[in-house]
C-alpha positions as MATLAB code, in Angstrom:
seq = 'XXXXXXXXXXXXXXXXXXXXXXXXXXXXXXXXXXXXXXXXXXXXXXXXXXXXXXXXXXXXXXXXXXXXXXXXXXXXXXXXXXXXXXXXXXXXXXXXXXXXXXXXXXXXXXXXXXXXXXXXXXXXXXXXXXXXXXXXXXXXXXXXXXXXXXXXXXXXXXXXXXXXXXXXXXXXXXXXXXXXXXXXXXXXXXXXXXXXXXXXXXXXXXXXXXXXXXXXXXXXXXXXXXXXXXXXXXXXXXXXXXXXXXXXXXXXXXXXXXXXXXXXXXXXXXXXXXXXXXXXXXXXXXXXXXXXXXXXXXXXXXXXXXXXXXXXXXXXXXXXXXXXXXXXXXXXXXXXXXXXXXXXXXXXXXXXXXXXXXXXXXXXXXXXXXXXXXXXXXXXXXXXXXXXXXXXXXXXXXXXXXXX';
ca = [
      57.086   30.524  -56.510;
      56.203   32.730  -59.421;
      55.019   35.458  -57.158;
      58.214   35.360  -55.193;
      60.312   35.665  -58.328;
      58.184   38.579  -59.522;
      58.674   40.483  -56.354;
      62.427   39.961  -56.426;
      62.710   41.233  -59.983;
      60.580   44.252  -59.130;
      62.787   45.127  -56.267;
      65.905   44.860  -58.452;
      64.361   47.191  -61.009;
      63.584   49.781  -58.436;
      67.121   49.677  -57.175;
      68.521   50.212  -60.565;
      66.156   53.079  -61.354;
      66.902   54.839  -58.146;
      70.601   54.637  -57.722;
      70.733   57.641  -55.456;
      68.416   56.131  -52.946;
      69.844   54.516  -49.960;
      70.028   50.763  -50.129;
      67.667   48.803  -47.803;
      68.355   45.173  -47.031;
      65.276   43.056  -46.454;
      65.981   39.704  -44.870;
      63.236   37.166  -45.527;
      62.962   33.699  -44.167;
      64.033   30.931  -46.358;
      61.147   28.921  -47.756;
      62.907   25.710  -47.044;
      63.076   26.534  -43.328;
      59.381   27.219  -43.247;
      58.645   23.971  -44.852;
      60.984   22.205  -42.475;
      59.369   23.796  -39.487;
      55.980   22.823  -40.704;
      57.140   19.323  -41.330;
      58.702   19.176  -37.885;
      55.550   20.530  -36.302;
      53.525   18.010  -38.184;
      55.942   15.304  -37.163;
      55.862   16.390  -33.542;
      52.088   16.420  -33.668;
      52.051   12.971  -35.151;
      54.618   11.854  -32.586;
      52.531   13.286  -29.735;
      49.459   11.656  -31.149;
      51.315    8.375  -31.397;
      52.575    8.696  -27.863;
      49.062    9.509  -26.701;
      47.721    6.527  -28.583;
      50.471    4.340  -27.139;
      49.824    5.682  -23.623;
      46.120    5.030  -24.085;
      46.850    1.527  -25.298;
      49.184    0.952  -22.379;
      46.519    2.261  -19.991;
      43.954   -0.007  -21.567;
      46.397   -2.897  -21.234;
      47.004   -2.115  -17.589;
      43.258   -1.865  -17.027;
      42.742   -5.190  -18.764;
      45.482   -6.741  -16.664;
      43.921   -5.327  -13.495;
      40.552   -6.710  -14.596;
      42.181  -10.089  -15.162;
      43.759   -9.918  -11.725;
      40.411   -9.034  -10.168;
      38.793  -11.968  -11.950;
      41.608  -14.235  -10.845;
      41.276  -12.998   -7.246;
      37.522  -13.559   -7.330;
      38.094  -17.002   -8.801;
      40.568  -17.824   -6.049;
      38.094  -16.631   -3.443;
      35.395  -18.822   -4.936;
      37.812  -21.742   -5.003;
      38.701  -21.101   -1.376;
      35.048  -21.014   -0.370;
      34.428  -24.214   -2.275;
      37.357  -25.839   -0.523;
      36.071  -24.654    2.856;
      32.591  -26.013    2.100;
      34.026  -29.271    0.829;
      36.195  -29.525    3.919;
      33.166  -28.881    6.122;
      31.041  -31.544    4.468;
      33.923  -34.001    4.558;
      34.257  -33.332    8.284;
      30.473  -33.660    8.669;
      30.533  -37.009    6.906;
      33.439  -38.221    9.041;
      31.678  -36.949   12.146;
      28.472  -38.787   11.202;
      30.415  -41.975   10.554;
      32.146  -41.717   13.937;
      28.834  -40.945   15.634;
      27.088  -43.934   14.104;
      30.042  -46.192   14.830;
      30.002  -45.011   18.428;
      26.256  -45.586   18.614;
      26.660  -49.102   17.216;
      29.429  -49.807   19.718;
      27.317  -48.438   22.581;
      24.373  -50.585   21.545;
      26.552  -53.670   21.338;
      28.223  -52.911   24.678;
      24.823  -52.535   26.305;
      23.488  -55.565   24.515;
      26.234  -57.901   25.716;
      25.190  -57.765   29.402;
      21.585  -58.307   28.330;
      22.551  -61.346   26.282;
      24.523  -62.680   29.233;
      21.601  -61.995   31.543;
      19.199  -63.791   29.204;
      21.579  -66.709   29.024;
      21.574  -66.898   32.819;
      17.783  -66.686   32.820;
      17.506  -69.531   30.350;
      19.999  -71.619   32.288;
      18.235  -70.919   35.587;
      14.814  -71.816   34.241;
      16.162  -74.946   32.629;
      17.779  -76.088   35.882;
      14.766  -75.047   37.965;
      12.274  -77.107   36.016;
      14.508  -79.982   34.937;
      15.789  -80.663   38.463;
      13.173  -79.532   41.034;
      15.164  -81.005   43.917;
      18.025  -78.556   43.392;
      15.649  -75.596   43.061;
      13.542  -76.479   46.102;
      15.236  -73.902   48.309;
      14.705  -71.147   45.702;
      11.044  -72.196   45.490;
      10.406  -72.204   49.221;
      12.005  -68.845   49.929;
       9.976  -67.268   47.090;
      12.979  -66.184   45.013;
      12.193  -68.414   42.049;
       8.569  -67.232   41.928;
       9.686  -63.598   42.028;
      12.134  -64.368   39.257;
       9.346  -65.859   37.151;
       7.163  -62.808   37.801;
       9.978  -60.628   36.509;
      10.153  -62.675   33.308;
       6.389  -62.429   32.823;
       6.562  -58.698   33.431;
       9.392  -58.299   30.915;
       7.750  -60.296   28.132;
       4.028  -59.846   28.722;
       3.094  -56.172   29.093;
      -0.589  -57.113   29.123;
      -0.202  -58.365   32.672;
       0.242  -54.783   33.818;
      -2.808  -53.473   31.975;
      -6.272  -53.231   33.438;
      -7.864  -55.597   30.919;
      -8.917  -59.175   31.522;
      -6.679  -62.066   30.661;
      -7.364  -64.191   27.636;
      -9.793  -67.035   28.468;
      -7.382  -69.457   26.859;
      -4.790  -68.651   29.522;
      -6.960  -69.025   32.610;
      -9.305  -71.754   31.468;
      -7.169  -74.826   32.191;
      -5.208  -73.587   35.209;
      -6.029  -75.098   38.629;
      -7.969  -72.885   41.013;
      -6.310  -71.585   44.165;
      -8.172  -72.339   47.362;
      -8.461  -69.974   50.323;
      -6.141  -72.256   52.311;
      -3.504  -72.083   49.580;
      -3.769  -68.296   49.362;
      -3.540  -67.964   53.131;
      -0.376  -70.071   53.171;
       1.385  -67.899   50.610;
       3.552  -65.239   52.198;
       3.533  -62.026   50.164;
       5.069  -58.630   50.746;
       5.808  -55.280   49.187;
       9.365  -53.912   49.000;
      10.217  -50.776   50.949;
      13.373  -48.835   51.797;
      13.471  -50.103   55.376;
      12.613  -53.682   54.488;
       9.735  -55.717   53.070;
       6.223  -54.978   54.345;
       4.016  -58.008   54.879;
       0.514  -58.015   53.360;
      -2.272  -60.534   52.912;
      -3.931  -61.932   49.792;
      -7.175  -62.687   51.610;
      -7.572  -59.611   53.816;
      -6.657  -55.921   53.779;
      -4.756  -56.650   57.004;
      -1.564  -58.702   56.981;
      -1.810  -62.038   58.789;
       1.478  -61.545   60.608;
      -0.007  -61.967   64.075;
      -2.059  -65.069   63.322;
       0.919  -67.406   63.528;
       3.876  -66.341   65.647;
       7.279  -68.008   65.127;
       8.114  -70.970   67.379;
      10.454  -68.965   69.639;
       7.766  -66.423   70.567;
       5.350  -69.149   71.657;
       7.391  -69.318   74.834;
       5.177  -68.116   77.741;
       7.902  -65.650   78.626;
       6.872  -63.568   75.586;
       3.098  -63.841   76.102;
       2.557  -60.376   77.592;
       4.511  -58.514   74.894;
       3.122  -60.709   72.144;
      -0.511  -60.075   73.117;
       0.131  -56.371   73.590;
       1.713  -56.036   70.134;
      -1.233  -57.805   68.508;
      -3.687  -55.589   70.370;
      -1.948  -52.390   69.290;
      -1.224  -53.431   65.710;
      -4.780  -54.389   64.748;
      -6.350  -50.873   64.909;
      -3.248  -49.321   63.367;
      -3.284  -51.644   60.389;
      -7.045  -51.414   59.922;
      -6.887  -47.590   59.919;
     -10.068  -47.391   61.961;
      -8.582  -44.705   64.204;
      -7.972  -40.983   63.992;
      -4.512  -39.651   63.200;
      -4.066  -38.630   66.826;
      -5.015  -42.101   68.049;
      -2.711  -43.666   65.478;
       0.180  -41.531   66.720;
      -0.436  -42.570   70.338;
      -0.756  -46.233   69.361;
       2.505  -46.103   67.387;
       4.387  -44.830   70.446;
       2.937  -47.630   72.599;
       3.749  -50.196   69.915;
       7.350  -48.942   69.660;
       7.746  -49.330   73.423;
       6.287  -52.860   73.378;
       8.424  -53.812   70.389;
      11.536  -52.594   72.196;
      10.601  -54.710   75.225;
      10.093  -57.939   73.287;
      13.247  -57.332   71.190;
      15.307  -56.742   74.333;
      13.988  -59.882   75.924;
      14.636  -61.893   72.755;
      18.267  -60.768   72.322;
      18.922  -61.167   76.033;
      17.796  -64.764   75.824;
      19.426  -65.481   72.434;
      22.504  -63.224   72.184;
      24.174  -63.355   68.748;
      27.594  -64.132   70.217;
      26.343  -67.350   71.802;
      24.680  -69.015   68.822;
      27.665  -70.891   67.428;
      26.942  -74.043   69.423;
      23.242  -74.200   68.479;
      21.847  -76.992   66.388;
      20.616  -76.287   62.857;
      16.974  -76.477   63.977;
      17.551  -74.029   66.831;
      19.499  -71.641   64.611;
      16.720  -71.695   62.000;
      14.075  -70.938   64.643;
      16.045  -67.976   65.980;
      16.695  -66.721   62.456;
      12.967  -66.947   61.632;
      12.159  -65.026   64.825;
      14.578  -62.221   63.906;
      13.134  -61.960   60.414;
       9.633  -61.874   61.918;
      10.554  -58.978   64.225;
      11.919  -56.980   61.290;
       8.816  -57.584   59.190;
       6.443  -56.728   62.032;
       8.199  -53.505   62.875;
       8.477  -52.420   59.231;
       4.820  -53.233   58.487;
       3.335  -51.538   61.537;
       5.570  -48.456   61.376;
       4.755  -48.055   57.698;
       1.057  -48.134   58.550;
       1.612  -45.561   61.308;
       3.254  -43.151   58.864;
       0.519  -43.571   56.231;
      -2.501  -41.314   56.063;
      -5.401  -43.093   57.767;
      -7.724  -41.761   55.052;
      -5.614  -43.058   52.181;
      -7.113  -45.559   49.766;
      -6.231  -49.091   50.730;
      -5.264  -51.797   48.306;
      -7.902  -54.443   47.715;
      -7.158  -57.978   48.729;
      -6.724  -60.523   45.947;
      -9.863  -62.363   47.067;
     -11.807  -59.097   46.782;
     -10.540  -58.400   43.269;
     -11.240  -61.882   41.863;
     -14.139  -64.251   42.582;
     -13.333  -67.897   43.485;
     -13.795  -69.163   39.917;
     -11.092  -66.750   38.640;
      -8.467  -67.379   41.285;
      -5.539  -69.103   39.610;
      -1.832  -68.547   39.119;
      -2.450  -66.296   36.083;
      -4.747  -63.824   37.846;
      -2.561  -64.010   40.964;
       0.499  -63.083   38.900;
      -1.382  -60.226   37.259;
      -2.592  -58.944   40.641;
       0.875  -59.109   42.164;
       2.563  -57.377   39.229;
      -0.014  -54.599   39.143;
       0.327  -53.933   42.869;
       4.077  -54.397   43.257;
       3.733  -57.506   45.415;
       6.422  -60.166   45.828;
       6.536  -63.634   47.303;
       8.083  -64.045   50.717;
       9.640  -67.039   52.423;
       7.264  -69.880   53.222;
       6.323  -70.314   56.843;
       7.442  -73.536   58.514;
       4.972  -76.294   57.715;
       3.637  -74.596   54.544;
       6.560  -75.308   52.237;
       4.533  -77.963   50.401;
       2.185  -75.237   49.159;
       5.071  -73.553   47.382;
       6.082  -76.910   45.901;
       2.553  -77.261   44.512;
       2.612  -73.788   42.970;
       5.859  -74.372   41.045;
       4.364  -76.647   38.309;
       1.501  -74.171   37.856;
       4.006  -71.418   37.177;
       5.685  -73.608   34.582;
       2.346  -74.221   32.880;
       1.636  -70.490   32.892;
       4.956  -69.770   31.192;
       4.096  -72.290   28.490;
       0.661  -70.694   27.933;
       2.275  -67.263   27.675;
       4.855  -68.683   25.227;
       7.706  -67.515   27.399;
      10.410  -69.834   26.183;
      13.933  -68.651   26.967;
      15.748  -70.536   24.193;
      18.803  -69.683   22.101;
      16.768  -67.548   19.701;
      15.338  -65.535   22.596;
      18.844  -65.006   23.998;
      20.251  -63.784   20.669;
      17.219  -61.544   20.082;
      18.125  -59.279   22.982;
      17.549  -55.689   21.976;
      18.666  -52.540   23.732;
      15.975  -49.975   24.446;
      17.791  -46.699   23.828;
      16.590  -43.165   23.370;
      17.473  -43.072   19.692;
      15.850  -39.675   19.257;
      18.535  -38.308   21.548;
      21.378  -40.482   20.279;
      20.971  -39.824   16.552;
      19.667  -36.272   16.495;
      21.365  -34.080   13.884;
      24.254  -32.159   15.301;
      26.668  -29.984   13.283;
      30.207  -31.172   12.938;
      32.969  -29.048   14.472;
      33.610  -26.013   12.298;
      36.784  -26.162   10.173;
      39.621  -23.832   11.099;
      39.714  -22.249    7.638;
      37.967  -18.913    8.119;
      40.200  -17.164    5.584;
      37.325  -16.717    3.168;
      35.297  -14.792    5.687;
      38.315  -12.613    6.535;
      38.868  -11.858    2.842;
      35.225  -10.860    2.468;
      35.528   -8.516    5.420;
      38.657   -6.905    3.977;
      37.059   -6.439    0.539;
      34.063   -4.756    2.106;
];
């Protein structure tokens, strides 16, 4: 300020000392304007800095908000995945519950017929042994004995094994004589009908005793011819070629005797027959079916095939009883057939022995046995782990794909 005043005074002095000189006007900026400009510049700078600071703060705020939104989006995605997983496991649990409920229902539905069947078994056995007179027909046609074999097979698996029976089972059972064994009619089931076999010989004893009808001299020629042809075929002591030729001759002879039989006893003229005559004709028809099935089965079998042993070959006389007979029949798929006329008493004698065998084997179809029926199911297949149906919510996977 002092220097400014000095220069102004100096200029005034010069002007006064040089009046003749031309006057020069020097215009200088006002000091107050300079200061104002500087202040304004400083203010503008401060304002710009403030705006920059505010813009930076706003940018940081926007960035923080975007970060918050990203975190919220990630949190929602995690929540969605958790919900999807929870939904899946809830569905899995419901699926498992339904599966086990269905399995329990299936077991019970399968068990009911078994319980009913066991109840029928218990009732049948009770009636069979408590009232033999009413079960005599079932005994003499072999059905009751086959039924008892089925029960032994179902409850005593040891009868199908190759081991010996317990001495306590066989010790007190009556022995079966050769006459008793010869009187028992046994057979093996086949698609075309039962095939007759023998307990005392590898050959069936079909031709030893012909039915009453075929004892008529009118059937002698065909009867003798059939016996002659059947023996080598059943014994398998011939070559395959000889067996083929014999089977053709047997078929021709069988056709001849069948034709003669039905010509003499036509089915449409049997209504007026007595009961005895009808039974004889019925036995003769059954005999023809068994003979034809047995011999034709032998003809179609390899002559070199291993033959089944006879029961008397498998067990010595001191071991022949109803226990070993049952074991032999179960192991070889043998069933009882209908008793021949005049041998029904043998079947009546066998019935009490079967009852004693059931007692020794502790086969007692009582109420507890009926209720204890269990279903043999393939549980490994039924209860294997299987995934539940996938939930429809795949939004999480879609979001992941979009983010990537």
